[in-house]
Short mmCIF file of C-alpha atoms and ligand atoms in Angstrom, two decimals:
data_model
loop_
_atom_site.label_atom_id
_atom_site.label_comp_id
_atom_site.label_asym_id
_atom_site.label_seq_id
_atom_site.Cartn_x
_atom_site.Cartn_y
_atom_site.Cartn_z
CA UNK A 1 152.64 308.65 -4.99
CA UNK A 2 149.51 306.52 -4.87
CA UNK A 3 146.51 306.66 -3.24
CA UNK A 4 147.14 303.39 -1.55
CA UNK A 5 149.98 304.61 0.15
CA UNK A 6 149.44 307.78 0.96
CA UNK A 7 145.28 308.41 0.91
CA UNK A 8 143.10 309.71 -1.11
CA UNK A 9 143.05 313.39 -2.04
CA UNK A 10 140.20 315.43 -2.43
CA UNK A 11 141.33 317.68 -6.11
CA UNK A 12 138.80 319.80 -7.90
CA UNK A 13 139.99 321.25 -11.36
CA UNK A 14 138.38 324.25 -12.83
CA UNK A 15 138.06 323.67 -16.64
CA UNK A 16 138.86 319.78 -16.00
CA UNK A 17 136.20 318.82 -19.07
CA UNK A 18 138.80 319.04 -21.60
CA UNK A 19 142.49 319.09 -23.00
CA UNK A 20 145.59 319.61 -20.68
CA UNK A 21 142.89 320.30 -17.82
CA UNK A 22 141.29 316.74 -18.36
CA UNK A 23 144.62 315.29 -18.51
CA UNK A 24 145.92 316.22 -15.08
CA UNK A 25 142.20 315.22 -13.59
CA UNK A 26 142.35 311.77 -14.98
CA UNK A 27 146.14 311.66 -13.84
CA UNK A 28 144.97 311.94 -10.06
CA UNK A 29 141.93 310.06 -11.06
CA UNK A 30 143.86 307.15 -12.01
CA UNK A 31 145.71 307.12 -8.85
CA UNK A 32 142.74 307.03 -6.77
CA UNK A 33 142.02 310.69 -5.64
CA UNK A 34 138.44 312.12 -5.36
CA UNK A 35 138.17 314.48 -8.12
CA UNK A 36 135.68 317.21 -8.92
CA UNK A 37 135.54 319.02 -12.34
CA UNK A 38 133.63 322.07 -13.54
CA UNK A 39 133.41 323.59 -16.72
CA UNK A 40 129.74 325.30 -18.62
CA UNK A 41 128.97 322.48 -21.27
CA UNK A 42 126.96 319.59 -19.44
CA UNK A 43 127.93 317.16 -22.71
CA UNK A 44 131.55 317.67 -21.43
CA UNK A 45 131.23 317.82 -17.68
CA UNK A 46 129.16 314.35 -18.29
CA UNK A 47 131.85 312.92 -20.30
CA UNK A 48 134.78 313.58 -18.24
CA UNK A 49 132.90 312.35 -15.15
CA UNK A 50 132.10 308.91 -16.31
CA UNK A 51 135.70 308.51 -17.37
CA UNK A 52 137.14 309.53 -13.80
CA UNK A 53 134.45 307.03 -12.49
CA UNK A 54 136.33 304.57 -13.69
CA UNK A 55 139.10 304.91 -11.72
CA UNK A 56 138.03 306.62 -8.42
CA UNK A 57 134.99 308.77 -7.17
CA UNK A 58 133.72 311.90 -9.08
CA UNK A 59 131.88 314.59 -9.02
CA UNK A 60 131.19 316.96 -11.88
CA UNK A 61 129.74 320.59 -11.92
CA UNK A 62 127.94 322.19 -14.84
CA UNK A 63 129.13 326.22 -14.55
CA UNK A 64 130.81 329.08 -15.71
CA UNK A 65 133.95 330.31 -13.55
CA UNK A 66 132.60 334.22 -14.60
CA UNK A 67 129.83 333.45 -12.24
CA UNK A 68 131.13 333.51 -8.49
CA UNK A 69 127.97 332.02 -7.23
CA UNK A 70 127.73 329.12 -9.59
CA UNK A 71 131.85 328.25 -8.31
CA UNK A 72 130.94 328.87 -5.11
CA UNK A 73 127.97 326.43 -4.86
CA UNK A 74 129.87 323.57 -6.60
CA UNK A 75 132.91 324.36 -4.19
CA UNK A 76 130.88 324.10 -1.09
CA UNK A 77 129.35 320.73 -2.23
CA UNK A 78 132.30 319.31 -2.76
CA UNK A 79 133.44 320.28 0.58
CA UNK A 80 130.36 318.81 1.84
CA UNK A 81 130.86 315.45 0.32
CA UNK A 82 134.69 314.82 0.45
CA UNK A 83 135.65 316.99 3.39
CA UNK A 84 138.75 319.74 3.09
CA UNK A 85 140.27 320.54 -0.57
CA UNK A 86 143.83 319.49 -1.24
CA UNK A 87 144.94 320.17 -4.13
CA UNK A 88 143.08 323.02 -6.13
CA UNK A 89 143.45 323.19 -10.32
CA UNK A 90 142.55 326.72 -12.37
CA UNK A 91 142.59 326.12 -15.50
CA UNK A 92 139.74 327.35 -17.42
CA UNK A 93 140.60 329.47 -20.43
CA UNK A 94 139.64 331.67 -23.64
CA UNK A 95 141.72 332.51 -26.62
CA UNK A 96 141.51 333.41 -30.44
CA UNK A 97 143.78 335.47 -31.76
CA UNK A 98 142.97 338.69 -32.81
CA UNK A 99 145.00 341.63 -33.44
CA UNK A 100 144.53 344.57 -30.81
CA UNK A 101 142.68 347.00 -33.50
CA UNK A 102 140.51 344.36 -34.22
CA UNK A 103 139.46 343.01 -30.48
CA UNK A 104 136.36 344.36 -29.43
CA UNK A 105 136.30 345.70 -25.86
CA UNK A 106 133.91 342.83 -25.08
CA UNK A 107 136.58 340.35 -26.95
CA UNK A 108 139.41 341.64 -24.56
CA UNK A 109 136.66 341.26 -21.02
CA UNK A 110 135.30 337.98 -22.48
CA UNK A 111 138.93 336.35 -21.49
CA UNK A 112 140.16 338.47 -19.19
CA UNK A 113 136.73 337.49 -17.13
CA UNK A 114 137.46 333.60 -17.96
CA UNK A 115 141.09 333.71 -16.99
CA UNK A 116 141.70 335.84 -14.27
CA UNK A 117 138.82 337.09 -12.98
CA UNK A 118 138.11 333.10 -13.19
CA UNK A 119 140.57 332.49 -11.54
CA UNK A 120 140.40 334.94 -8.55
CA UNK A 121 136.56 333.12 -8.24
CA UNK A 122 138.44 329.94 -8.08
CA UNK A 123 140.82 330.72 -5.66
CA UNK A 124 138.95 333.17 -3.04
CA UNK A 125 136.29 331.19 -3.04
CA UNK A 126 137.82 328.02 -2.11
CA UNK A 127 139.44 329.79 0.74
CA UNK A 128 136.78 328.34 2.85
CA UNK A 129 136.88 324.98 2.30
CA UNK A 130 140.88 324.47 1.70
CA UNK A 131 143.22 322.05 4.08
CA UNK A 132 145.04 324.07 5.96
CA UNK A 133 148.11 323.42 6.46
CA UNK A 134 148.23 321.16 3.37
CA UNK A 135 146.76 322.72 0.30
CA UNK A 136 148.38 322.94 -2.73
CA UNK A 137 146.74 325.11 -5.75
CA UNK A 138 148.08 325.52 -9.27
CA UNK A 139 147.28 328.06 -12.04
CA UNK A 140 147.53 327.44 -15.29
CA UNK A 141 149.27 330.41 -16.93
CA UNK A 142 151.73 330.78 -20.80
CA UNK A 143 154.45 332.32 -21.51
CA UNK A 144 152.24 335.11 -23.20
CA UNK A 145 151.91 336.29 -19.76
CA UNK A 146 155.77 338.24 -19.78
CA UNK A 147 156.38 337.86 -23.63
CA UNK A 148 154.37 339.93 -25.36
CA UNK A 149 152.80 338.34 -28.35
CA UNK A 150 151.01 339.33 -31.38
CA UNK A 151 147.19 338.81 -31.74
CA UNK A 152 147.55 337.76 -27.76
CA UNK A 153 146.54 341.34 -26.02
CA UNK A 154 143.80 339.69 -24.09
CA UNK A 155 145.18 336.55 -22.98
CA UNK A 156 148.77 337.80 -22.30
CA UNK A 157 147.07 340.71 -19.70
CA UNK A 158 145.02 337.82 -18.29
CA UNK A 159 147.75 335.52 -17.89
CA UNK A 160 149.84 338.72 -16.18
CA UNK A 161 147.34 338.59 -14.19
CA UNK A 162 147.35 335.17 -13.37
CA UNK A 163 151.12 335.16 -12.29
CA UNK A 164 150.83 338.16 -9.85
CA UNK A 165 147.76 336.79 -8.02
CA UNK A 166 149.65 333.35 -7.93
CA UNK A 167 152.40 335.57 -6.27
CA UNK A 168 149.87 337.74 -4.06
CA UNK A 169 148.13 334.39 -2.84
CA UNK A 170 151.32 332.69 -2.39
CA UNK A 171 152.48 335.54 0.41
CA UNK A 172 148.83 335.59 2.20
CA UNK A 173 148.18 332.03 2.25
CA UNK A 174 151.59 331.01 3.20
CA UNK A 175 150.79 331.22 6.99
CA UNK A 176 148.32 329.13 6.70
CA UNK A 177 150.96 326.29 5.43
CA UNK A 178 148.87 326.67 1.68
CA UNK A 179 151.37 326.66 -1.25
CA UNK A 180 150.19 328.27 -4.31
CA UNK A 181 151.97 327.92 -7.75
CA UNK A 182 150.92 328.35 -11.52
CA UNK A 183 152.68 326.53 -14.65
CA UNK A 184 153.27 328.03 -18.27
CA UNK A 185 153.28 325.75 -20.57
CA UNK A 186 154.28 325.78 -23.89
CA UNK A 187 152.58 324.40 -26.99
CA UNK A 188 150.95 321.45 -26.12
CA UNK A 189 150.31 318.90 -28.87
CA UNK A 190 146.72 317.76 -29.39
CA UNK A 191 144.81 320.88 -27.68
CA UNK A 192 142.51 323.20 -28.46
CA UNK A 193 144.78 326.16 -27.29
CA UNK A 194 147.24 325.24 -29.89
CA UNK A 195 144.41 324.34 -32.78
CA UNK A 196 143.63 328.08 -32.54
CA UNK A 197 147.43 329.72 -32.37
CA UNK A 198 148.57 327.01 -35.13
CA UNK A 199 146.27 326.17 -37.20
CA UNK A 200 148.27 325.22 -40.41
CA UNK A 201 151.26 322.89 -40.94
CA UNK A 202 153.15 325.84 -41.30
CA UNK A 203 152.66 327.44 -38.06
CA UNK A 204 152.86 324.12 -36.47
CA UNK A 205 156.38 323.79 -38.18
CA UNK A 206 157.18 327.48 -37.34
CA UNK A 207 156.54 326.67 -33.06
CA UNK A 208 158.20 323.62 -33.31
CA UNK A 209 161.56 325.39 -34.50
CA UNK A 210 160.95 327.82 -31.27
CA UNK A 211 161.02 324.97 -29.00
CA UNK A 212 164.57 323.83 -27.97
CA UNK A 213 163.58 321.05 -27.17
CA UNK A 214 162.28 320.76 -31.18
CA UNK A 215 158.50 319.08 -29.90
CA UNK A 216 155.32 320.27 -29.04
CA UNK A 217 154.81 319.08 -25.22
CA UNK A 218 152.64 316.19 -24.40
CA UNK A 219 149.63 316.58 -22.04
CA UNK A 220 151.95 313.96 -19.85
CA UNK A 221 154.47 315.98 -19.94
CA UNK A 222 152.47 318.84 -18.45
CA UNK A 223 150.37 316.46 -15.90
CA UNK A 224 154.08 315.38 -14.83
CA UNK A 225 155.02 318.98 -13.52
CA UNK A 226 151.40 319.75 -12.22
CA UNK A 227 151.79 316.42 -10.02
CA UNK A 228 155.08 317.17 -8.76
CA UNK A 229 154.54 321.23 -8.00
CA UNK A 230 151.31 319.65 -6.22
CA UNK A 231 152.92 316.73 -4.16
CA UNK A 232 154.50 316.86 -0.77
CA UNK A 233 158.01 316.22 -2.94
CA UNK A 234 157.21 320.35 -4.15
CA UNK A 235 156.70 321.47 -0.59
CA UNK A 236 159.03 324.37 0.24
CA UNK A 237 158.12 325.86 -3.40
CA UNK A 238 155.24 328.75 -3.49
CA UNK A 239 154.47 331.55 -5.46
CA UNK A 240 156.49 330.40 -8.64
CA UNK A 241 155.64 330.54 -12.52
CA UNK A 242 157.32 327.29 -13.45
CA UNK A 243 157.80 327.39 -17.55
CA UNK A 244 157.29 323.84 -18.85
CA UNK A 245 157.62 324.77 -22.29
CA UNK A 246 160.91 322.83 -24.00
CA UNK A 247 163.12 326.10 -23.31
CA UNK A 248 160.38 328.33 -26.07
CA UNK A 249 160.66 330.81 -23.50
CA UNK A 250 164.85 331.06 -23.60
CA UNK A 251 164.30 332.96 -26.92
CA UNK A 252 162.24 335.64 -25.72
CA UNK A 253 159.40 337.46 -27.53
CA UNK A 254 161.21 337.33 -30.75
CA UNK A 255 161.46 333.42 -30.77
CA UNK A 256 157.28 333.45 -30.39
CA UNK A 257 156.25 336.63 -32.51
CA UNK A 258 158.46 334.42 -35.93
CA UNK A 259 156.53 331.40 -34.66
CA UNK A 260 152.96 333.18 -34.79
CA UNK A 261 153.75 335.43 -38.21
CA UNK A 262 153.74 331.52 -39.75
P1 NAP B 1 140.72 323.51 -23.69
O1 NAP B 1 140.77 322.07 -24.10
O2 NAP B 1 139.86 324.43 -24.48
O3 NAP B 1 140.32 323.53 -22.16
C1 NAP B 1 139.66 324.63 -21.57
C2 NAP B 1 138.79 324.08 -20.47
O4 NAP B 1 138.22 325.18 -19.75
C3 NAP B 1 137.63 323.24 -20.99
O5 NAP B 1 137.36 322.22 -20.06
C4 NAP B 1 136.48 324.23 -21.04
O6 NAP B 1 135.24 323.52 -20.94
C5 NAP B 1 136.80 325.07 -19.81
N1 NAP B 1 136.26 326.43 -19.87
C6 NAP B 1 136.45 327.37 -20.83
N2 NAP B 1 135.80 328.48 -20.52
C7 NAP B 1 135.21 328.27 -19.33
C8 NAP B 1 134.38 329.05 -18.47
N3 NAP B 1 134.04 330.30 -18.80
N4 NAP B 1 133.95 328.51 -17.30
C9 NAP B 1 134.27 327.23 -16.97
N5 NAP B 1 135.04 326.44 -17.73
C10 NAP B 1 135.50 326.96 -18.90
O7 NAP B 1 142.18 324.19 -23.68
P2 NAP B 1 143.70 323.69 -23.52
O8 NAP B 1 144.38 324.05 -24.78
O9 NAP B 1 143.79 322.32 -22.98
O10 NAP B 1 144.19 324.74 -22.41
C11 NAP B 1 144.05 324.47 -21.02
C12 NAP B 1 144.80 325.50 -20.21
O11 NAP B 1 146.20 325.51 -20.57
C13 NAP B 1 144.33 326.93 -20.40
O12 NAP B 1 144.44 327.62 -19.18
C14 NAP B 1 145.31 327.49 -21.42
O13 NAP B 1 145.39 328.88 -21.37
C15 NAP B 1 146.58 326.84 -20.93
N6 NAP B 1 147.65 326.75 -21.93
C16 NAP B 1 147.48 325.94 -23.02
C17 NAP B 1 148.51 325.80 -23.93
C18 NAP B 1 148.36 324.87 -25.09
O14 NAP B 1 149.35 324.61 -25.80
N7 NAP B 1 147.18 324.32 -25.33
C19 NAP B 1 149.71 326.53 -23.76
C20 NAP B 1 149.84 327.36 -22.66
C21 NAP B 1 148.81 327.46 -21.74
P3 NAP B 1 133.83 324.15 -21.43
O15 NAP B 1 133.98 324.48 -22.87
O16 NAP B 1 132.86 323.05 -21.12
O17 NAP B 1 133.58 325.35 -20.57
N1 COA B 2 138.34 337.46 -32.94
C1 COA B 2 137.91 338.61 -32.41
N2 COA B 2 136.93 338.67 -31.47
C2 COA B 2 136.39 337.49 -31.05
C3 COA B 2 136.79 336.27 -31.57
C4 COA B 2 137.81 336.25 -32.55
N3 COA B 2 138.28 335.10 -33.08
N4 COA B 2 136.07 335.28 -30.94
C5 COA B 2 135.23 335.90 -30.10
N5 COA B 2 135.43 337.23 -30.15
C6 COA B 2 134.68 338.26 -29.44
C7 COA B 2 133.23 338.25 -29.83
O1 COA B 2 133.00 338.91 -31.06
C8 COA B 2 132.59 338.95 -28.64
O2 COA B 2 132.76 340.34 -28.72
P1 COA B 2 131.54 341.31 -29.24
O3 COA B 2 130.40 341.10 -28.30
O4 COA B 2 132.11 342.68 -29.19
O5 COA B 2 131.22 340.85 -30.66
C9 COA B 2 133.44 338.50 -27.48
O6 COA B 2 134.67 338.00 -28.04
C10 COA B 2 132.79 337.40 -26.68
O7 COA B 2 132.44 336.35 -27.55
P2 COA B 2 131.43 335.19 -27.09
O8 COA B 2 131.44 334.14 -28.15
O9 COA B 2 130.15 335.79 -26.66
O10 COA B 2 132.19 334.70 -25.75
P3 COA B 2 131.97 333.42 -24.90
O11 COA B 2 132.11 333.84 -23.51
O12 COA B 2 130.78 332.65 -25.32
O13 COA B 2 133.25 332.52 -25.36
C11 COA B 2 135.54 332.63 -26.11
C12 COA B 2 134.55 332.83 -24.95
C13 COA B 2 135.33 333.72 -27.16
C14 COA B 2 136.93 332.80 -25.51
C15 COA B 2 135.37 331.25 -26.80
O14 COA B 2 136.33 331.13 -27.82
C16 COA B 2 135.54 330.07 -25.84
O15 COA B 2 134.57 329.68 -25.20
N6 COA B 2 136.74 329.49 -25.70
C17 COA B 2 136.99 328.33 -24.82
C18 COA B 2 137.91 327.31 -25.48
C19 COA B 2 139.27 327.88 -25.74
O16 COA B 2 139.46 329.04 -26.10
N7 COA B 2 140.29 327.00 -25.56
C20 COA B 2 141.66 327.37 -25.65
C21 COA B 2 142.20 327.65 -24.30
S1 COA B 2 143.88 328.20 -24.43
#
């Protein structure tokens, strides 16, 4: 698909400032689509928007997805500029690991406020301003969210949560010809995520025998599934968690608890 042929797309990623978030904004970037970005450092929202200017127009928004009003605003302004949303990115996220008896009840809010809560913001309130028929929205979730994982009590409830509102959405919205998916990737090389659950050679060695596939993914290789569950070529497919993850998830919570003891 390219721009050229097939016109420009208005796509606004939550969390777009950074990591596999950046990636799939500078993918449709690239090919010509308006795209928006939002995340709550400026230095970041700055950088990633003079990048995408390179390729196409963009817009960036300085805010926090905890605070409905801020997502709102930025939301609306894109609608004002670029007309009706197509294709609609959540992907801002917290994690540390931290074992339950040690998480602070503020430790276990802080994320599930980013991620889901986050993402509900995201999502209801770009309800307004969404093509419809035509949107396509995408969550990004882990496999933490249905394989329980050590150290991960926060961010596997959050992701949970992610799936079943991708699921909820997916049944309202479909009537109103708007898709809504999520993916779960697994470790991707080069991100932050994965600087925090591997942080030694070790554990990088220990998720890398997990993964059937025997590599850590590469931000292309996630950007490659976003594009298609978001293109026209994805169009009878809604309300699905799609793993992109090298087949980690085929060995169950066992397979990921050995890689995280590393
Ligand atoms: P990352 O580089 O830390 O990206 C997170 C992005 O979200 C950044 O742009 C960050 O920018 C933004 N953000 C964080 N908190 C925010 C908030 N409260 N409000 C608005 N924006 C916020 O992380 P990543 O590793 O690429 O992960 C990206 C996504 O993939 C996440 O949803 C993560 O859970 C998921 N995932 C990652 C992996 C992996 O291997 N890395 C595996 C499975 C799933 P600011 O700091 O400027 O806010
Ligand atoms: N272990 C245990 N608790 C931790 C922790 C850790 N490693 N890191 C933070 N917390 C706790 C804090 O102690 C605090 O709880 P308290 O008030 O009871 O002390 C709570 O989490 C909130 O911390 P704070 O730093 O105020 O939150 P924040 O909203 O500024 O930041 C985080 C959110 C903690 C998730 C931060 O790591 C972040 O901004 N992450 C974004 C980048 C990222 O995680 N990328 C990977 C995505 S997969």
């Amino acid at each position: 698909m390219s721009a050229e042929t097939s016109g420009a797309k208005t796509v606004f990623v939550a969390g777009g400032t950074s990591g596999i978030n950046r990636a799939i904004a500078e993918a449709y970037a690239r090919q010509g689509h308006r795209v928006a970005v939002l995340s709550r450092s400026a230095e970041k929202v700055e950088d990633t928007v003079a990048v995408l200017s390179g390729h196409s127009s963009a817009l960036g928004f300085v805010a926090d997805v905890r605070d409905a009003d801020a997502v709102g605003t930025a939301l609306s302004n894109v609608h004002d500029l670029w007309g009706d949303i197509d294709i609609l990115i959540s992907g801002a996220a917290g994690n540390f690991v931290a074992p339950a008896e040690s998480l602070s009840t503020n430790g276990f809010k802080s994320v599930i406020d980013i991620d889901l809560l986050g993402t509900f913001n995201v999502l209801r309130l770009a309800w307004p301003y969404l093509r419809k028929p035509g949107a396509s929205i995408l969550s990004i979730s882990a496999s933490t969210a249905w394989m329980p994982t050590k150290g991960q009590v926060h961010v596997g409830a959050a992701k949970a949560g992610i799936d079943q509102v991708t699921r909820t959405l997916a049944l309202e919205w479909g009537q109103h010809g708007i898709r809504v998916n999520a993916i779960a990737p697994g470790p991707v090389a080069d991100t932050e995520g994965m600087r925090r659950l591997a942080p030694t050679d070790d554990a990088v060695a220990g998720w890398t025998r997990a993964v059937p596939l025997g590599r850590f993914a590469t931000t292309a290789d996630i950007v490659s599934a976003t594009q298609w569950l978001c293109s026209d070529a994805a169009g009878y497919v809604t309300g699905v968690i799609l793993d992109v993850d090298g087949g980690l998830s085929l060995g169950g919570s066992s397979a990921i608890n050995a890689a995280m003891q590393q």
